[in-house]
Amino acid sequence: MSSYSNTNLSQSFGSINSHIVDDDIVHLDENIHEQDFLDKLENSKPLSKMISITKHIPDVDVDGHPDNDVDSGDSDHLEQQSLFASQSAKSASMGRTASRVLSHLIVGESNQSHLDDDDYHEVPQGRHLGLFSTTIIFVSRIIGSGIFSSSAIFINCGGNPMLYFIVWTVATFFAIFGLYLYLEFGCLIPKNGGTKNFLERSFDKPKNMTSVIFGIFSVLTGFITTSAIVFARYMLSLMGYPLADNRIVNLLGGLTVVVATLIHGLHMKKGVQIQNLLGIFKLFTIAIMIITSLIVLFVPGILSKNLNDDIEWPPFFEFETNSLYSFSQLPAAFIQALYCFSGWSSIHNNTAEIINPEVTIRKAGIYSLAMTFLLYISLCFAIIKVLSYQEIADSGSLLGYFFFKKIYGEHIGGKFVTLTIALSALSNLFVCLFGIGRMNQEIFRNGILPFSKTLAKNYKNSPLNSLLVGGLMTLLLLLVTSSSGTEGNDEDSSNAYTYIVSVESYYNQVILFFVVIALYIYRKKNKAKGRPDAPIKSFETGNIFLVMLSLYLLLAPFIMKDDSAMNNINGFPPYNYMAVYMIFVCFLYWLIKFELLPRIFKYNLVCFNEFLEDGLKIQTWKKMPRD
């Protein structure tokens, strides 16, 4: 251990030589006063690509190594030494100072990644997202493919308008409370990664378990399948093939994913410009939706004289008489509605790229949710006023197409508005892929998965390899869920779409439940360290609401079994079981790699910080033999 430490330190810090006594990594005392030496050391050229050595480096313990005390006279002795001391000056004080520097590269018990100073580690991309770009990301991510393909929500409400209204209202409050929950956490931990960082910093024991489970599951579910399916389906409808075979739909969706991945990966700025342009189209689409919906709700005769005679409100408090409703479908309705709001948390994956993130994210989030609420409420009720229960049930992922076709006719509603919806789905695809690339890169930076170092690398300031992983996961899922047939069959992309939404949303509820708990744990830790509270506070009653609703949505599917064909897909377990199985597989990976194998083969996994050529900090794991 001694020879390895000295060799590694010599390579890292040039001519500075150190001696670590008794083959032990000494415990590092926060009260060491060798500041003159460290001030010179941190400004030396070999450290130019490393983070600054602060005056308060936290204690680090490595399993199996005893603590050593620091002599009070060490600082006086150290002040008399120059920065580049000769090898004859290998005193115990220098050994302790070297160990203090070396500890900055080694992880101890913590599950986090790893030092609080890393919260302010600037990424190579720099801060380039202002209020407009952030709002576009919010809007494009929230208002995506879900709202235009939300027929399953109304069906899972049994065609009851009152229950439908309750579901959307609850989902809106859920999004508002969740937004402020993440805003507070984002102020406390202002770095890329969002949810990953929140959970790691709070649940740091068992060691590495949180990072591994969340990281692997996020990579496995880092896909944009739903947006790809909706974009392809609407584009084919625009070309006159609304009932195109599902394999053709998935093929077109897959090609779109490949193009979007290459644009974001090879030309980051161009990708952001394209998603901003698509976001402007989306704002135009939203304006059309809101105006049309309000006219349909209050003065439908303006659009068409015949339209006023063809539409009517369904009984507000009654269930659809042609179907036997089971309340076991209600959790699925909530989960699918929450999916339509799910983008409010994704912006925190890009915190380190946002200019003045505290103010920017708060303003952009409020503007976006207000716009979203107005759109969803007006559009959803306009749909149930214009379309019958059976028309909604048969629409599949083309709900928006049939709605606007009935209002504006084949030429305008069937072509122009369909194009705007397709562009809206494409905007969502670009924005989701942008966030997935950043999230994957943060996970690969932790080094917990094979080939993490390669996958974490940037290409022209863009996480190309991380984006390729997200694109590959999307293509695989499109391939697995592809089947012959068209909309309306039992085995179609419509069922696959709903099933994928349910699995992803169920897992998100698991994560959100633990994020609420994590906030209170981290508040306590933050206070114990004497740090100030976040400038933005979440709602206490809102946090209670999030916990209660999350528990209901997580437990209800197991208590009330949902056998409806809409929420299941042949050959796969129910969505709630599928999510649990995937979490369990991630847990097994952690158990085997970080617990069982080290104990069986008697080694410790020790984490080292490493810097890539562009200055991006990553972590690599080394096997160290036990004594």
XYZ file of C-alpha atoms in Angstrom:
627
model
C 0.000 0.000 0.000
C 2.888 2.334 0.855
C 4.646 1.936 -2.486
C 1.391 2.325 -4.391
C 0.475 5.494 -2.515
C 3.855 7.127 -3.014
C 3.981 6.206 -6.707
C 0.476 7.488 -7.383
C 1.106 10.694 -5.426
C 4.392 11.322 -7.202
C 2.709 10.978 -10.587
C -0.071 13.340 -9.564
C 1.954 16.087 -7.910
C 5.226 16.125 -9.843
C 8.308 16.486 -7.696
C 6.467 16.455 -4.399
C 7.408 13.262 -2.608
C 5.710 11.863 0.429
C 5.984 9.036 2.864
C 3.060 7.188 4.355
C 4.153 5.341 7.429
C 3.272 1.833 8.594
C 1.404 0.984 5.375
C -1.647 2.799 6.688
C -3.729 5.627 5.339
C -3.772 7.980 8.274
C -6.900 9.619 9.540
C -7.090 13.236 8.453
C -7.689 15.842 11.108
C -9.684 18.913 10.071
C -7.624 21.059 12.438
C -4.286 20.635 10.619
C -2.835 24.094 10.097
C -0.367 23.547 7.240
C -2.187 26.166 5.188
C 0.897 27.825 3.690
C 1.993 24.558 2.144
C -1.469 23.695 0.887
C -1.990 27.160 -0.573
C 1.140 26.693 -2.655
C 0.273 23.113 -3.467
C -3.173 23.850 -4.821
C -1.768 26.496 -7.171
C 0.942 24.225 -8.555
C 0.704 23.277 -12.227
C 0.167 19.517 -11.729
C -3.073 20.353 -9.937
C -4.408 22.640 -12.642
C -7.002 20.109 -13.759
C -8.020 19.093 -10.265
C -10.410 20.723 -7.873
C -8.978 23.155 -5.365
C -7.746 21.808 -2.055
C -9.996 23.592 0.420
C -9.126 24.612 3.916
C -11.704 22.241 5.380
C -11.329 18.842 3.777
C -13.617 16.404 5.600
C -12.372 13.370 7.494
C -12.038 10.218 5.400
C -11.764 6.716 6.819
C -10.893 3.614 4.827
C -12.061 0.249 6.092
C -9.503 -1.577 8.174
C -7.092 1.320 8.761
C -6.554 2.885 12.226
C -6.632 6.578 12.916
C -3.400 8.441 13.715
C -3.217 11.637 15.691
C -1.498 14.785 14.441
C 1.284 16.259 16.524
C 0.719 19.837 17.569
C 4.212 20.813 16.474
C 3.729 19.651 12.918
C 2.427 22.970 11.638
C 5.429 24.899 12.999
C 7.767 22.428 11.354
C 5.848 22.503 8.085
C 5.910 26.313 7.826
C 9.689 26.190 7.525
C 9.598 23.944 4.466
C 9.476 25.147 0.861
C 6.955 23.898 -1.692
C 9.415 21.595 -3.455
C 11.267 20.051 -0.519
C 14.029 17.556 -1.115
C 13.616 13.893 -0.381
C 15.548 14.317 2.879
C 12.560 16.235 4.278
C 10.320 13.164 4.497
C 9.016 13.959 7.918
C 5.911 12.548 9.546
C 4.260 15.937 9.075
C 4.762 15.779 5.322
C 3.427 12.237 5.368
C 0.253 13.449 7.017
C -0.063 16.334 4.571
C 0.414 13.946 1.652
C -2.230 11.683 3.104
C -4.540 14.661 3.407
C -4.111 15.407 -0.282
C -4.395 11.732 -1.213
C -7.628 11.467 0.749
C -9.144 14.012 -1.581
C -8.953 11.265 -4.192
C -10.315 8.426 -2.051
C -13.872 7.727 -0.953
C -14.640 6.493 2.520
C -17.954 5.392 3.953
C -20.111 7.864 2.114
C -22.425 6.865 -0.688
C -22.375 10.343 -2.207
C -20.182 11.402 -5.034
C -18.273 12.388 -2.854
C -17.338 15.809 -1.585
C -19.671 18.709 -1.046
C -17.244 20.872 -3.023
C -18.270 18.873 -6.094
C -21.671 20.566 -5.923
C -20.031 23.607 -7.491
C -17.831 21.719 -9.955
C -18.551 23.386 -13.282
C -19.165 21.026 -16.188
C -17.269 21.492 -19.481
C -20.479 22.567 -21.248
C -20.666 25.708 -19.095
C -23.844 27.598 -18.123
C -25.681 28.299 -21.353
C -29.402 27.846 -20.521
C -31.273 31.061 -19.730
C -34.902 31.651 -18.717
C -36.292 31.137 -22.225
C -34.352 27.925 -22.895
C -35.236 26.588 -19.446
C -38.920 27.387 -19.944
C -38.814 25.671 -23.330
C -37.266 22.591 -21.710
C -39.965 22.619 -19.022
C -42.846 23.061 -21.459
C -41.456 20.657 -24.036
C -40.822 18.007 -21.397
C -44.156 18.372 -19.566
C -46.426 18.876 -22.562
C -45.229 16.037 -24.703
C -46.789 12.943 -26.114
C -48.897 12.111 -23.061
C -51.722 14.628 -23.323
C -52.387 13.871 -26.996
C -52.562 10.152 -26.309
C -54.365 10.164 -22.951
C -57.427 8.145 -23.899
C -56.460 5.513 -21.312
C -56.983 8.006 -18.476
C -60.642 8.601 -19.337
C -61.233 4.874 -19.858
C -59.586 4.057 -16.520
C -61.972 6.570 -14.928
C -64.880 4.551 -16.295
C -65.989 7.417 -18.521
C -67.001 9.412 -15.423
C -66.338 13.145 -16.030
C -66.313 13.969 -12.314
C -63.709 11.309 -11.568
C -61.793 12.446 -14.645
C -61.749 16.016 -13.323
C -60.600 14.858 -9.868
C -57.732 12.873 -11.364
C -56.441 15.839 -13.382
C -56.839 18.255 -10.460
C -54.940 15.973 -8.094
C -52.218 15.504 -10.712
C -51.871 19.295 -11.026
C -51.437 19.836 -7.280
C -49.064 16.898 -7.219
C -46.907 18.591 -9.857
C -46.912 21.932 -7.997
C -45.896 20.360 -4.690
C -43.309 18.209 -6.443
C -41.887 21.241 -8.233
C -41.223 23.077 -4.958
C -39.862 19.919 -3.354
C -37.266 19.689 -6.110
C -36.619 23.439 -6.044
C -35.621 23.271 -2.375
C -33.446 20.231 -2.924
C -31.941 21.798 -6.045
C -30.886 24.866 -4.042
C -29.177 22.632 -1.491
C -27.398 20.513 -4.124
C -26.916 22.687 -7.250
C -25.395 20.185 -9.674
C -26.370 18.031 -12.638
C -28.095 14.784 -11.752
C -31.177 15.943 -9.850
C -32.890 12.994 -8.190
C -29.719 10.915 -8.206
C -27.891 13.451 -6.039
C -30.843 14.013 -3.709
C -31.106 10.322 -2.853
C -27.358 9.687 -2.651
C -26.716 12.472 -0.180
C -29.582 11.435 2.079
C -29.525 7.629 1.972
C -25.770 7.028 2.172
C -25.993 3.668 3.965
C -25.729 0.819 3.081
C -22.717 2.109 1.232
C -23.296 2.639 -2.522
C -26.693 0.898 -2.553
C -28.688 4.016 -3.440
C -26.285 5.012 -6.207
C -26.324 1.562 -7.761
C -30.080 0.906 -7.636
C -31.077 4.356 -8.862
C -28.276 4.513 -11.406
C -28.907 1.166 -13.067
C -32.679 1.571 -13.121
C -32.360 5.069 -14.573
C -30.120 3.785 -17.354
C -32.488 0.885 -18.066
C -35.512 3.212 -18.201
C -33.681 6.066 -19.909
C -35.717 5.762 -23.073
C -37.998 7.985 -25.143
C -40.152 5.236 -26.585
C -43.519 6.897 -25.987
C -42.549 10.121 -27.764
C -41.104 8.125 -30.661
C -44.317 6.089 -31.047
C -46.587 9.141 -30.918
C -44.460 11.157 -33.359
C -44.357 8.267 -35.826
C -48.072 7.535 -35.487
C -49.078 11.169 -36.118
C -46.673 11.576 -39.029
C -48.074 8.457 -40.685
C -51.600 9.758 -40.072
C -50.565 13.027 -41.694
C -49.431 11.072 -44.757
C -52.764 9.265 -44.941
C -51.985 6.100 -42.965
C -53.705 6.469 -39.574
C -54.028 2.677 -39.300
C -50.461 1.838 -40.314
C -48.981 -1.432 -39.077
C -47.318 -1.087 -35.689
C -44.017 -2.403 -37.008
C -43.897 0.482 -39.481
C -44.704 2.904 -36.654
C -41.882 1.566 -34.496
C -39.458 1.600 -37.435
C -40.156 5.270 -38.171
C -39.938 6.087 -34.470
C -36.596 4.297 -34.247
C -35.151 6.235 -37.188
C -36.255 9.486 -35.548
C -34.491 8.511 -32.324
C -31.261 7.762 -34.213
C -31.303 11.162 -35.940
C -32.083 13.058 -32.717
C -29.343 11.199 -30.834
C -26.707 12.020 -33.446
C -27.727 15.690 -33.569
C -27.522 16.103 -29.787
C -24.347 14.035 -29.569
C -22.351 15.520 -32.432
C -23.627 19.110 -32.428
C -24.795 20.102 -28.943
C -25.535 23.744 -29.767
C -27.451 22.788 -32.896
C -29.464 20.316 -30.847
C -30.397 22.995 -28.313
C -31.312 25.387 -31.129
C -33.531 22.748 -32.758
C -35.323 21.960 -29.509
C -35.813 25.690 -28.894
C -37.304 26.048 -32.383
C -39.543 23.040 -31.802
C -40.446 24.558 -28.457
C -41.670 27.694 -30.220
C -43.845 25.502 -32.441
C -45.074 23.830 -29.286
C -46.070 27.191 -27.792
C -47.971 27.854 -31.012
C -49.599 24.434 -30.684
C -50.559 25.145 -27.084
C -52.191 28.416 -28.103
C -54.249 26.596 -30.761
C -55.260 23.919 -28.262
C -56.329 26.357 -25.556
C -58.284 28.655 -27.889
C -59.980 25.724 -29.622
C -60.855 24.054 -26.331
C -62.350 27.202 -24.817
C -64.439 27.811 -27.939
C -65.677 24.214 -27.910
C -66.586 24.473 -24.240
C -68.427 27.800 -24.363
C -69.280 28.898 -27.945
C -68.946 25.858 -30.255
C -71.196 27.462 -32.886
C -68.364 29.811 -33.889
C -66.397 26.925 -35.388
C -69.280 25.201 -37.151
C -73.052 25.407 -37.114
C -73.298 21.631 -37.307
C -70.794 21.147 -34.497
C -73.165 22.662 -31.965
C -75.736 19.983 -32.800
C -73.273 17.078 -32.787
C -71.751 17.568 -29.343
C -73.174 17.307 -25.871
C -71.967 16.906 -22.322
C -72.030 13.350 -20.967
C -73.698 12.865 -17.551
C -71.183 14.428 -15.167
C -71.573 12.017 -12.236
C -72.320 8.774 -14.104
C -70.062 5.972 -15.276
C -70.245 4.677 -18.818
C -73.260 2.352 -18.905
C -71.691 0.019 -21.464
C -68.805 -0.938 -19.221
C -68.498 -2.486 -15.777
C -66.145 -0.182 -13.895
C -63.659 -1.475 -11.362
C -61.932 0.913 -8.975
C -58.805 -1.200 -9.432
C -58.276 0.857 -12.608
C -58.184 4.165 -10.705
C -54.502 3.943 -9.638
C -53.570 3.443 -13.294
C -55.550 6.584 -14.193
C -53.654 8.611 -11.570
C -50.305 7.213 -12.664
C -50.994 7.996 -16.331
C -52.173 11.529 -15.511
C -49.077 12.135 -13.404
C -47.016 10.967 -16.363
C -48.455 13.852 -18.384
C -46.934 16.231 -15.778
C -43.739 14.270 -15.250
C -41.371 16.794 -16.817
C -41.293 19.152 -13.827
C -38.439 17.154 -12.248
C -36.265 16.556 -15.305
C -34.812 20.078 -15.496
C -32.679 19.325 -12.428
C -30.662 16.928 -14.565
C -29.199 20.070 -16.174
C -28.807 22.367 -13.142
C -25.088 22.927 -13.744
C -25.857 24.236 -17.248
C -28.474 26.819 -16.147
C -27.624 30.472 -15.587
C -28.620 31.541 -12.038
C -30.496 28.250 -11.487
C -32.390 29.183 -8.304
C -34.245 32.078 -9.919
C -34.420 30.648 -13.428
C -35.856 27.245 -12.483
C -38.457 28.752 -10.138
C -39.774 31.217 -12.709
C -39.673 28.761 -15.590
C -41.398 26.088 -13.509
C -44.261 28.332 -12.401
C -44.844 29.684 -15.911
C -44.797 26.192 -17.389
C -47.163 24.594 -14.866
C -49.662 27.455 -15.185
C -49.655 27.047 -18.959
C -49.912 23.272 -18.640
C -52.847 23.371 -16.228
C -54.845 25.712 -18.463
C -54.181 23.509 -21.492
C -54.921 20.180 -19.835
C -58.156 21.191 -18.129
C -59.611 22.949 -21.173
C -58.479 20.317 -23.682
C -59.526 17.271 -21.665
C -63.049 18.542 -21.116
C -63.347 19.679 -24.711
C -62.424 16.146 -25.783
C -65.099 14.453 -23.669
C -67.623 16.989 -24.968
C -66.781 16.382 -28.633
C -65.986 12.653 -28.673
C -68.106 9.837 -27.339
C -66.790 7.284 -24.872
C -66.431 4.693 -27.623
C -64.593 7.113 -29.926
C -62.140 7.888 -27.136
C -61.677 4.190 -26.365
C -60.971 3.383 -30.027
C -58.609 6.317 -30.601
C -55.579 4.713 -28.944
C -52.563 7.010 -29.274
C -54.373 9.137 -31.904
C -56.769 10.903 -29.550
C -55.669 14.368 -30.669
C -55.970 13.409 -34.336
C -59.615 12.329 -34.066
C -60.512 15.279 -31.831
C -59.249 17.983 -34.181
C -60.397 16.139 -37.271
C -63.973 16.211 -35.960
C -63.748 19.926 -35.164
C -61.847 21.320 -38.152
C -62.450 18.649 -40.760
C -60.039 16.511 -42.733
C -58.001 19.308 -44.323
C -57.260 21.513 -41.304
C -57.880 19.183 -38.388
C -56.553 16.070 -40.086
C -53.455 17.697 -41.581
C -52.360 21.001 -40.096
C -53.214 20.379 -36.445
C -51.916 16.820 -36.710
C -48.605 18.245 -37.922
C -48.396 20.565 -34.918
C -49.062 17.636 -32.565
C -46.363 15.591 -34.305
C -43.902 18.466 -33.899
C -44.910 18.724 -30.252
C -44.068 15.045 -29.755
C -40.769 15.585 -31.598
C -39.985 18.507 -29.297
C -40.620 16.263 -26.309
C -38.349 13.624 -27.832
C -35.459 16.084 -28.245
C -35.817 17.520 -24.746
C -36.149 14.110 -23.075
C -33.094 12.836 -24.909
C -31.172 15.953 -23.849
C -31.978 15.260 -20.184
C -31.375 11.508 -20.439
C -27.888 12.119 -21.814
C -26.983 14.302 -18.829
C -28.509 11.904 -16.318
C -26.699 8.909 -17.820
C -23.422 10.816 -17.798
C -23.810 11.612 -14.087
C -24.418 7.920 -13.391
C -21.441 6.805 -15.477
C -19.271 9.367 -13.655
C -19.812 7.279 -10.507
C -18.150 4.301 -12.176
C -20.652 1.747 -10.901
C -21.343 0.140 -14.295
C -18.975 -1.590 -16.731
C -17.223 0.739 -19.226
C -18.333 3.773 -17.188
C -15.180 5.751 -17.971
C -15.737 5.419 -21.704
C -19.464 6.094 -21.487
C -18.961 9.234 -19.357
C -16.659 10.940 -21.878
C -17.673 14.081 -23.732
C -17.360 14.623 -27.446
C -17.204 18.307 -28.370
C -18.698 19.204 -24.966
C -21.580 16.796 -25.501
C -22.115 13.449 -23.681
C -22.277 11.488 -26.939
C -21.735 8.042 -25.434
C -24.343 8.629 -22.727
C -26.798 9.763 -25.386
C -26.087 6.648 -27.437
C -26.989 4.484 -24.440
C -30.362 6.245 -24.149
C -30.946 5.875 -27.875
C -30.022 2.188 -27.770
C -32.406 1.493 -24.871
C -35.191 3.177 -26.856
C -34.487 1.100 -29.961
C -34.437 -2.126 -27.936
C -37.781 -1.322 -26.332
C -39.301 -0.427 -29.694
C -38.113 -3.785 -30.976
C -39.439 -5.739 -27.983
C -42.876 -4.078 -28.001
C -43.248 -4.201 -31.772
C -46.009 -6.459 -33.038
C -48.078 -6.847 -36.144
C -51.483 -5.241 -36.206
C -53.002 -1.783 -36.125
C -54.674 0.517 -33.653
C -57.624 -1.167 -31.980
C -56.232 -4.696 -31.780
C -55.433 -6.373 -28.494
C -51.723 -6.544 -29.276
C -50.781 -3.152 -30.624
C -48.513 -0.248 -29.952
C -51.337 1.459 -28.135
C -51.232 -1.178 -25.404
C -47.438 -1.108 -25.430
C -47.545 2.674 -25.089
C -49.864 2.549 -22.063
C -47.889 -0.270 -20.454
C -44.559 1.545 -20.842
C -46.080 4.710 -19.377
C -47.413 2.755 -16.393
C -44.101 0.996 -15.641
C -42.090 4.206 -15.852
C -44.623 6.208 -13.848
C -44.875 3.560 -11.131
C -41.110 3.642 -10.653
C -41.228 7.453 -10.570
C -43.718 7.221 -7.705
C -41.318 4.995 -5.789
C -38.547 7.530 -6.314
C -40.707 10.536 -5.424
C -41.794 8.907 -2.170
C -38.171 8.465 -1.130
C -37.201 11.971 -2.306
C -39.723 13.474 0.132
C -38.252 11.421 2.973
C -34.752 12.289 1.763
C -35.433 16.020 2.010
C -36.065 15.839 5.751
C -33.000 13.668 6.275
C -30.816 16.065 4.305
C -32.229 19.094 6.123
C -31.067 17.542 9.386
C -27.618 16.787 7.976
C -27.347 20.269 6.520
C -28.258 21.874 9.836
C -25.751 19.707 11.710
C -23.002 21.036 9.425
C -24.014 24.612 10.214
C -25.104 25.415 6.684
C -27.955 27.795 5.823
C -31.400 26.637 4.756
C -32.399 26.691 1.107
C -33.729 30.069 -0.107
C -36.740 28.253 -1.595
C -38.827 26.091 0.741
C -41.235 23.322 -0.191
C -44.777 23.155 1.215
C -44.967 21.011 4.358
C -48.609 20.104 3.719
C -47.711 19.442 0.097
C -44.981 17.016 1.144
C -47.479 15.127 3.313
C -49.849 15.020 0.342
C -47.077 13.614 -1.871
C -46.290 10.867 0.630
C -49.923 9.849 1.102
C -50.753 9.789 -2.609
C -47.534 7.953 -3.433
C -48.309 5.264 -0.854
C -51.791 4.851 -2.307
C -50.511 4.554 -5.873
C -47.759 2.142 -4.868
C -49.868 -0.212 -2.740
C -53.256 -0.096 -4.478
C -52.228 -2.107 -7.586
C -51.193 -5.007 -5.323
C -54.395 -4.866 -3.264
C -56.816 -4.282 -6.147
C -55.615 -6.377 -9.072
C -56.052 -4.663 -12.436
C -56.770 -7.203 -15.176
C -57.847 -4.719 -17.850
C -56.192 -5.345 -21.217
C -55.405 -1.644 -21.624
C -52.954 -1.613 -18.704
C -51.221 -4.888 -19.560
C -49.356 -6.372 -22.487
C -49.112 -10.022 -23.446
C -45.926 -11.742 -22.331
C -45.124 -9.199 -19.604
C -46.094 -9.097 -15.905
C -48.427 -6.333 -14.617
C -46.765 -2.921 -14.657
C -46.354 -2.712 -10.861
C -44.690 -6.133 -10.686
C -42.459 -5.264 -13.638
C -41.169 -2.149 -11.853
C -40.523 -4.087 -8.635
C -38.705 -6.870 -10.513
C -36.420 -4.328 -12.169
C -35.628 -2.667 -8.834
C -34.825 -6.082 -7.353
C -32.412 -6.883 -10.198
C -30.610 -3.587 -9.516
C -30.409 -4.503 -5.819
C -28.873 -7.884 -6.681
C -26.204 -6.164 -8.797
C -25.215 -3.995 -5.823
C -25.267 -6.950 -3.421
C -23.035 -9.093 -5.621
C -20.524 -6.469 -6.778
C -20.124 -4.382 -3.629
C -20.824 -6.879 -0.832
C -20.561 -10.571 -1.716
C -17.609 -10.625 -4.129
C -15.373 -8.377 -1.959
C -16.060 -10.605 1.051
C -15.527 -13.860 -0.830
C -12.280 -12.785 -2.502
C -11.131 -10.584 0.423
C -10.624 -7.203 -1.189
C -11.929 -3.681 -0.683
C -13.394 -1.586 -3.472
C -11.832 1.863 -3.129
C -12.991 4.795 -5.225
C -10.567 7.299 -6.752
C -11.261 10.622 -8.405
C -9.916 11.015 -11.918
C -10.055 13.849 -14.419
C -10.664 13.388 -18.116
C -8.917 15.490 -20.753
C -11.642 18.154 -20.773
C -11.597 18.502 -16.975
C -14.661 16.346 -16.284
C -14.282 14.589 -12.935
C -15.159 10.897 -12.814
C -14.717 8.087 -10.298
C -12.948 4.785 -10.811
C -13.049 1.766 -8.499
C -9.887 -0.157 -7.603
C -9.602 -3.520 -5.850
C -7.371 -3.229 -2.777
C -6.359 -6.443 -0.973
C -7.394 -6.652 2.653
C -4.847 -7.111 5.408
